[in-house]
Structures are given as C-alpha cells and as structure tokens.
GROMACS .gro file of C-alpha atoms in nm:
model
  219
    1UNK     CA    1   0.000   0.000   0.000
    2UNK     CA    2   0.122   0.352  -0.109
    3UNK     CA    3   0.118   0.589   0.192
    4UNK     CA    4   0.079   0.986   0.114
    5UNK     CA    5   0.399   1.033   0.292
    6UNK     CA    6   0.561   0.815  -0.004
    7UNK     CA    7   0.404   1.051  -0.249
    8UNK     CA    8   0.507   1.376  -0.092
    9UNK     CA    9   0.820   1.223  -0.071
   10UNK     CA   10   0.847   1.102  -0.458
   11UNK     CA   11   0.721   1.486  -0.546
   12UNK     CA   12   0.963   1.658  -0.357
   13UNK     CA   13   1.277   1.419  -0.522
   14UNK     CA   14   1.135   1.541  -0.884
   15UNK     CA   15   1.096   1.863  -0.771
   16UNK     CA   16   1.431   1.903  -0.616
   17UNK     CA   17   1.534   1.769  -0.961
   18UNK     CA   18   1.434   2.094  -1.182
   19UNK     CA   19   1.648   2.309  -1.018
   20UNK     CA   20   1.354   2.613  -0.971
   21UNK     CA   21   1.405   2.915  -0.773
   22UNK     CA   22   1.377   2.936  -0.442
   23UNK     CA   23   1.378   3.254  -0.157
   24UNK     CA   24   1.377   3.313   0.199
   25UNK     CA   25   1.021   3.458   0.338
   26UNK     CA   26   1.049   3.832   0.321
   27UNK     CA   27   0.880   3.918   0.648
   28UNK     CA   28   1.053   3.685   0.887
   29UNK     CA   29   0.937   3.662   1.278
   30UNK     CA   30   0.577   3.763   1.126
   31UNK     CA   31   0.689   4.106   1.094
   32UNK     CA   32   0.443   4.360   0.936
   33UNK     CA   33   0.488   4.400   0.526
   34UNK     CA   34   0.549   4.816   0.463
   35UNK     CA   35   0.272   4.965   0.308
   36UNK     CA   36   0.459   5.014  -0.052
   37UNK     CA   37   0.498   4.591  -0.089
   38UNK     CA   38   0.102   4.603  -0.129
   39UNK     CA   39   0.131   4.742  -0.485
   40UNK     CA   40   0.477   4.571  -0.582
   41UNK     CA   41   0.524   4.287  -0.730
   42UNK     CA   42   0.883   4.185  -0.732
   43UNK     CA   43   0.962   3.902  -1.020
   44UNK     CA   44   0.661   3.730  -1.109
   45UNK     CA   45   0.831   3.475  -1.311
   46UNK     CA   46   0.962   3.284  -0.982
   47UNK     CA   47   0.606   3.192  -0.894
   48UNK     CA   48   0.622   2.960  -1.178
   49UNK     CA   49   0.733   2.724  -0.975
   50UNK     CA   50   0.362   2.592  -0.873
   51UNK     CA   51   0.327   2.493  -1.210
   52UNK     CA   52   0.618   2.297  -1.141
   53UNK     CA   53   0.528   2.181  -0.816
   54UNK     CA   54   0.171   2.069  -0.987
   55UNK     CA   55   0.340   1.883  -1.283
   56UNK     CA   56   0.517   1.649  -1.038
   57UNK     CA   57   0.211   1.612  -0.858
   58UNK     CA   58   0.131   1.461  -1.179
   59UNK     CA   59   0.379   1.219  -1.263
   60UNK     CA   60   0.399   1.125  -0.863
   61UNK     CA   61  -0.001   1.022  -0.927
   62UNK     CA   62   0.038   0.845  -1.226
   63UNK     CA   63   0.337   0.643  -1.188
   64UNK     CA   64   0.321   0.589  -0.760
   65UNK     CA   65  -0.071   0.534  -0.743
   66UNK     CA   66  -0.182   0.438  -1.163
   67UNK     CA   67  -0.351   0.766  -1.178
   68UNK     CA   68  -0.436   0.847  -1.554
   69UNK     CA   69  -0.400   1.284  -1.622
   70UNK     CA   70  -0.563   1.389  -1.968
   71UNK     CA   71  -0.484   1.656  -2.064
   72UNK     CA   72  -0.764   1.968  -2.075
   73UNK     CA   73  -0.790   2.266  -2.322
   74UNK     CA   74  -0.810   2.649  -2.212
   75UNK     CA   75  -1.173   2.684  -2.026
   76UNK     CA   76  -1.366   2.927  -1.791
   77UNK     CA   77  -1.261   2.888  -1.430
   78UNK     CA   78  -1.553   3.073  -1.283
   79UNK     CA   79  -1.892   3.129  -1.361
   80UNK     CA   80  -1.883   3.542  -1.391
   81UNK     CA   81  -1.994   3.739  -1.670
   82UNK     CA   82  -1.635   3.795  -1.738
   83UNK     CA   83  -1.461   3.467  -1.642
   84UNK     CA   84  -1.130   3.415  -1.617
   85UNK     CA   85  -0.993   3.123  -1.835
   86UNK     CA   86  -0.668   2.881  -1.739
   87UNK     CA   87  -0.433   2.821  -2.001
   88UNK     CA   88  -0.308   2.481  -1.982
   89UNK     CA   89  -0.392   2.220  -1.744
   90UNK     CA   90  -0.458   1.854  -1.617
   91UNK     CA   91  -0.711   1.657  -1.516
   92UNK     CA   92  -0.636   1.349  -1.282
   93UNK     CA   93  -0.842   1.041  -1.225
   94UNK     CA   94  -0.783   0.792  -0.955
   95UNK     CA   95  -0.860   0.389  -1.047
   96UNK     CA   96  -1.021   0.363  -0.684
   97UNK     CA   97  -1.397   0.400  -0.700
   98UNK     CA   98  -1.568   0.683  -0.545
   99UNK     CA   99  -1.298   0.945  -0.572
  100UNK     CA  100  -1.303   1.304  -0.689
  101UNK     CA  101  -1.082   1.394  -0.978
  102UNK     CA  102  -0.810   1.659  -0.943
  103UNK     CA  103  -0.757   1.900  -1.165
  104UNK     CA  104  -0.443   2.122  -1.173
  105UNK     CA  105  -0.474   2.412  -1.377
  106UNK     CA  106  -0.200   2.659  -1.448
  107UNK     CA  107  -0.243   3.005  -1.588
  108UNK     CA  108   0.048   3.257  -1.667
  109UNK     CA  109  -0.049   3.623  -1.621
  110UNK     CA  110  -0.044   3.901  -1.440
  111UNK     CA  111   0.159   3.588  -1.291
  112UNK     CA  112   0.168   3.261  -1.277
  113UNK     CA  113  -0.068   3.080  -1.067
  114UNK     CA  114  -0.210   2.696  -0.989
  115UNK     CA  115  -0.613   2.638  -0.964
  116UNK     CA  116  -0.642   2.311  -0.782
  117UNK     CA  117  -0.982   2.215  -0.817
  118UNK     CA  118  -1.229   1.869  -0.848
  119UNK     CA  119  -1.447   1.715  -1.093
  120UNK     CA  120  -1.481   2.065  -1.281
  121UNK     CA  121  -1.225   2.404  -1.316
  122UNK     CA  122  -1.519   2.620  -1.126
  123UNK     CA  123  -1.515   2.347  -0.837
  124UNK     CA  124  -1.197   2.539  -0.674
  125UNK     CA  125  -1.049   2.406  -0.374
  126UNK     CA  126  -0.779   2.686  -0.389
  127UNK     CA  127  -0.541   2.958  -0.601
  128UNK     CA  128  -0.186   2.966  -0.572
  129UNK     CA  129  -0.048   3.200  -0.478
  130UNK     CA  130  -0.352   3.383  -0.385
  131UNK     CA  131  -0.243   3.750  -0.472
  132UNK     CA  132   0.144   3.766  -0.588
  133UNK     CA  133   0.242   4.122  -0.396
  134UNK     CA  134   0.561   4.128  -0.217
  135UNK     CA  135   0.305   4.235   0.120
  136UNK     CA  136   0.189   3.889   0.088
  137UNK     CA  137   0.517   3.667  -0.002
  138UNK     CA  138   0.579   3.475   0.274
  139UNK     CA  139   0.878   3.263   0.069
  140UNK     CA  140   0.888   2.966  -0.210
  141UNK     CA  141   0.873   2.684   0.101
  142UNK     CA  142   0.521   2.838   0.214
  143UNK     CA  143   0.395   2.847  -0.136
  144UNK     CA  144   0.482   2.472  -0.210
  145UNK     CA  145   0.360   2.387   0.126
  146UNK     CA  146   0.036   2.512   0.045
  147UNK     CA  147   0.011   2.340  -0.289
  148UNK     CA  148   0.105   1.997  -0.108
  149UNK     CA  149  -0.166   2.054   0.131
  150UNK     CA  150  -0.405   2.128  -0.094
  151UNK     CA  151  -0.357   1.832  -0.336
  152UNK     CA  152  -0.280   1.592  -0.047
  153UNK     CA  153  -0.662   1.647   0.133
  154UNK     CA  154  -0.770   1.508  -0.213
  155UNK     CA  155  -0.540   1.248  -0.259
  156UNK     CA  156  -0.549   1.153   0.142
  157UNK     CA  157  -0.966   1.198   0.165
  158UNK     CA  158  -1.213   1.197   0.207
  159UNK     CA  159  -1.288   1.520   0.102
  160UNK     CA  160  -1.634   1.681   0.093
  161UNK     CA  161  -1.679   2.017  -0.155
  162UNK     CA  162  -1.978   2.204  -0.153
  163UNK     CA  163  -2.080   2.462  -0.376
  164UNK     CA  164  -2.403   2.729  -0.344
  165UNK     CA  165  -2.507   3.043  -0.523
  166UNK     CA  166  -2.210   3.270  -0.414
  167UNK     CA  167  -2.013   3.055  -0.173
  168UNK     CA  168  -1.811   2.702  -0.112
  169UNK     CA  169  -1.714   2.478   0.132
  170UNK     CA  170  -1.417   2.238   0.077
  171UNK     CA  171  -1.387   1.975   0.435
  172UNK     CA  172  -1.158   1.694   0.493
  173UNK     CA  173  -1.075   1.527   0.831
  174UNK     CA  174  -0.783   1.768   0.951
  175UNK     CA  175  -0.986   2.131   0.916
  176UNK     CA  176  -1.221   2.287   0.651
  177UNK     CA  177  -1.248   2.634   0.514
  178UNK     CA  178  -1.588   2.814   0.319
  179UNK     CA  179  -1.571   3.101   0.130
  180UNK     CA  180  -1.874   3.350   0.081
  181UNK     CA  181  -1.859   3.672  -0.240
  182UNK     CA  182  -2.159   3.821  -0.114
  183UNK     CA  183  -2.428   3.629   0.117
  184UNK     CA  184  -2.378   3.489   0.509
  185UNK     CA  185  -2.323   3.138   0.609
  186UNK     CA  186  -2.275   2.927   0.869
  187UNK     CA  187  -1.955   2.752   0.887
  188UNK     CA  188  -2.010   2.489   1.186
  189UNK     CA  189  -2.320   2.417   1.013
  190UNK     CA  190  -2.170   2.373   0.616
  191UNK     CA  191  -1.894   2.162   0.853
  192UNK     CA  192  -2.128   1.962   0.999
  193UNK     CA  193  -2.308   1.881   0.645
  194UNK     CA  194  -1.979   1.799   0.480
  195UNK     CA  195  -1.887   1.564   0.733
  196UNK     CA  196  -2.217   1.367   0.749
  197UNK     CA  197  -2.191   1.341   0.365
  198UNK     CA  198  -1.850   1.201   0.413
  199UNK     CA  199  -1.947   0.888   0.678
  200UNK     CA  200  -2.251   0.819   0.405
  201UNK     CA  201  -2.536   0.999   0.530
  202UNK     CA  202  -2.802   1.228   0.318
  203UNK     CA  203  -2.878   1.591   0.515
  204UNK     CA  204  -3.109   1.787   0.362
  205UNK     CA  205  -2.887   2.049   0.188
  206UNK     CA  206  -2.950   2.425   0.138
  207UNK     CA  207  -3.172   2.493  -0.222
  208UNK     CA  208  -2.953   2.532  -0.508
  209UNK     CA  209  -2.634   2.342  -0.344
  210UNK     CA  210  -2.397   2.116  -0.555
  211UNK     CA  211  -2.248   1.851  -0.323
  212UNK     CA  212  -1.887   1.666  -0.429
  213UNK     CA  213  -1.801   1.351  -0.224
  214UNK     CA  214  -1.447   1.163  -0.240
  215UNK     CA  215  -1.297   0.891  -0.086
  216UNK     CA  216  -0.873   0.882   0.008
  217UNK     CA  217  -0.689   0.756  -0.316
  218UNK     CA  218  -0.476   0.523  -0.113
  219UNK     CA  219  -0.579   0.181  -0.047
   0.00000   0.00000   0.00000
C-alpha cells in the first residue's frame, strides 16, 4: 500500500530535480509587510514554480498510485460574466472507486498561478499563490507547502466540496475552510453537512447546493 507520505516524498525528489528558484520569506518573525509591498510585485516569473510543483504532482499520481491525467484545453474557471480562463492544465483520475478527480490548472499572467480544483475548473479548492504582492510573499517553502496541502486532502480523503449560489465549502478530516462573495453562512453548520456526507449519510442540503463527495486515493 502507497502511503501519502511516499508521495510527498516522490514529489519533492522530482521537484528538487528541476532546479527552480527558491527565496527566503520576506517578512521573517511575522513582521508587518510596509505599506509600498502592497502594490509591488517583485519578479513574477519565480512563482512559476507551482506549475512545477503541480506537474510532479502529476507524474507522482500516475506512476506511484496508476492515476491516468488527460490533458484539458483552455476553459472558464468561474462562472462570472467575465470569467477568467486557465491556459493549460490537467485533469487526474484515480482507479479507486468513489474518488473526486483533481484538476491542476496553471495560468500565466499578471503571474503565474495553480487552480487546484475537483471534478470541474469552477469546483476550486484553492489559487496559488492567492495574490502575488511582495506584502503577501511569505517565501517559495510556504507556497509549495500550500500546494502539497491542498492536493494531499484530495489524494489523502475523504474530502467533501460544496458549492451554493455565491459561496463554497471544501472539508476533509484535519480542518475545513468556506468562502462566501456576497451572502452569510454558517460555517459549523456547512462543517457539519460535509462531514455527514462524508461517513454516508443524506442531510437535507440548502436549495440550489452542488455537493462533491471523495474517498482517500490510497488503499
């Protein structure tokens, strides 16, 4: 049996292998960015390296677990009036039953950035990095660490996703997050829903709501 330990650690050999670049976090000891970093942005090629990080994802998938990646064409990854579109990107499948396909999506400007999302590009677990400016750098070993995480609640399951008119919920068994553009909810409650979804059950879910249930990859 494949452990997700074993395919952190396979990701982190190929990484290691590209030679990418790599920098210290800019605001050590949590200190307070200065007010000009919020409207710099300070080499936006180096954040390239989550597309990296997301391509040996793939092959770690594929060759560790007999994942199969197709490969997916430019597409909207929100539902806006104005979407914004990915330009290249991957869509994983798991042979184990009853799991949620990952889909790593890479975009390049104002900067590169990863959309790691399941079943479909507007089911978004999560944007990498999340705004670029040198106020919010917090160095390359943060910003990989986050793309691990990310991946590895889908890979490790079960993972629950939720999606409403205007907000999400993404839960797996070591925290949670929901995100809301305009209307109020409850986040014990969308918590609570996700994780009675996960052990099988059927709550009555708010009108409207998409529901997206996986099991762990691993055997």
């Amino acid at each position: 049996m494949v452990r997700l330990d074993e395919v952190r650690a396979r990701v982190e050999a190929d990484y290691a292998g590209l030679g990418m670049p790599t920098w210290p976090d800019p605001h050590p000891d949590a200190a307070p960015p200065r007010d000009e970093e919020y409207s710099r942005l300070t080499r936006p090629g180096r954040y390239a390296i989550v597309h990296a990080r997301a391509r040996a994802w793939t092959g770690a998938l594929t060759s560790l677990l007999g994942a199969v990646a197709e490969p997916l064409t430019p597409a909207p990854l929100d539902d806006g009036v104005h979407p914004h579109r990915f330009d290249r990107g991957v869509r994983i499948s798991a042979p184990r039953p009853g799991t949620l396909p990952l889909l790593l999506l890479e975009h390049d400007t104002p900067l590169p950035a990863l959309h790691i999302s399941v079943v479909r590009p507007t089911a978004q677990l999560q944007m990498l990095p999340d705004c670029g400016c040198d106020a919010c750098d917090r160095g390359s070993d943060d910003l990989l660490e986050a793309v691990d995480l990310t991946i590895g609640t889908v890979v490790g399951g079960p993972s629950v996703v939720l999606r409403g008119q205007g907000w999400d919920a993404h839960w797996h068994p070591d925290g949670g997050s929901t995100h809301s553009g305009v209307h109020h909810i409850d986040h014990r409650h969308l918590m609570d829903l996700c994780r009675r979804l996960s052990a099988g059950d059927t709550p009555p879910l708010p009108t409207g709501t998409e529901a997206f249930v996986g099991r762990s990859w691993l055997d």
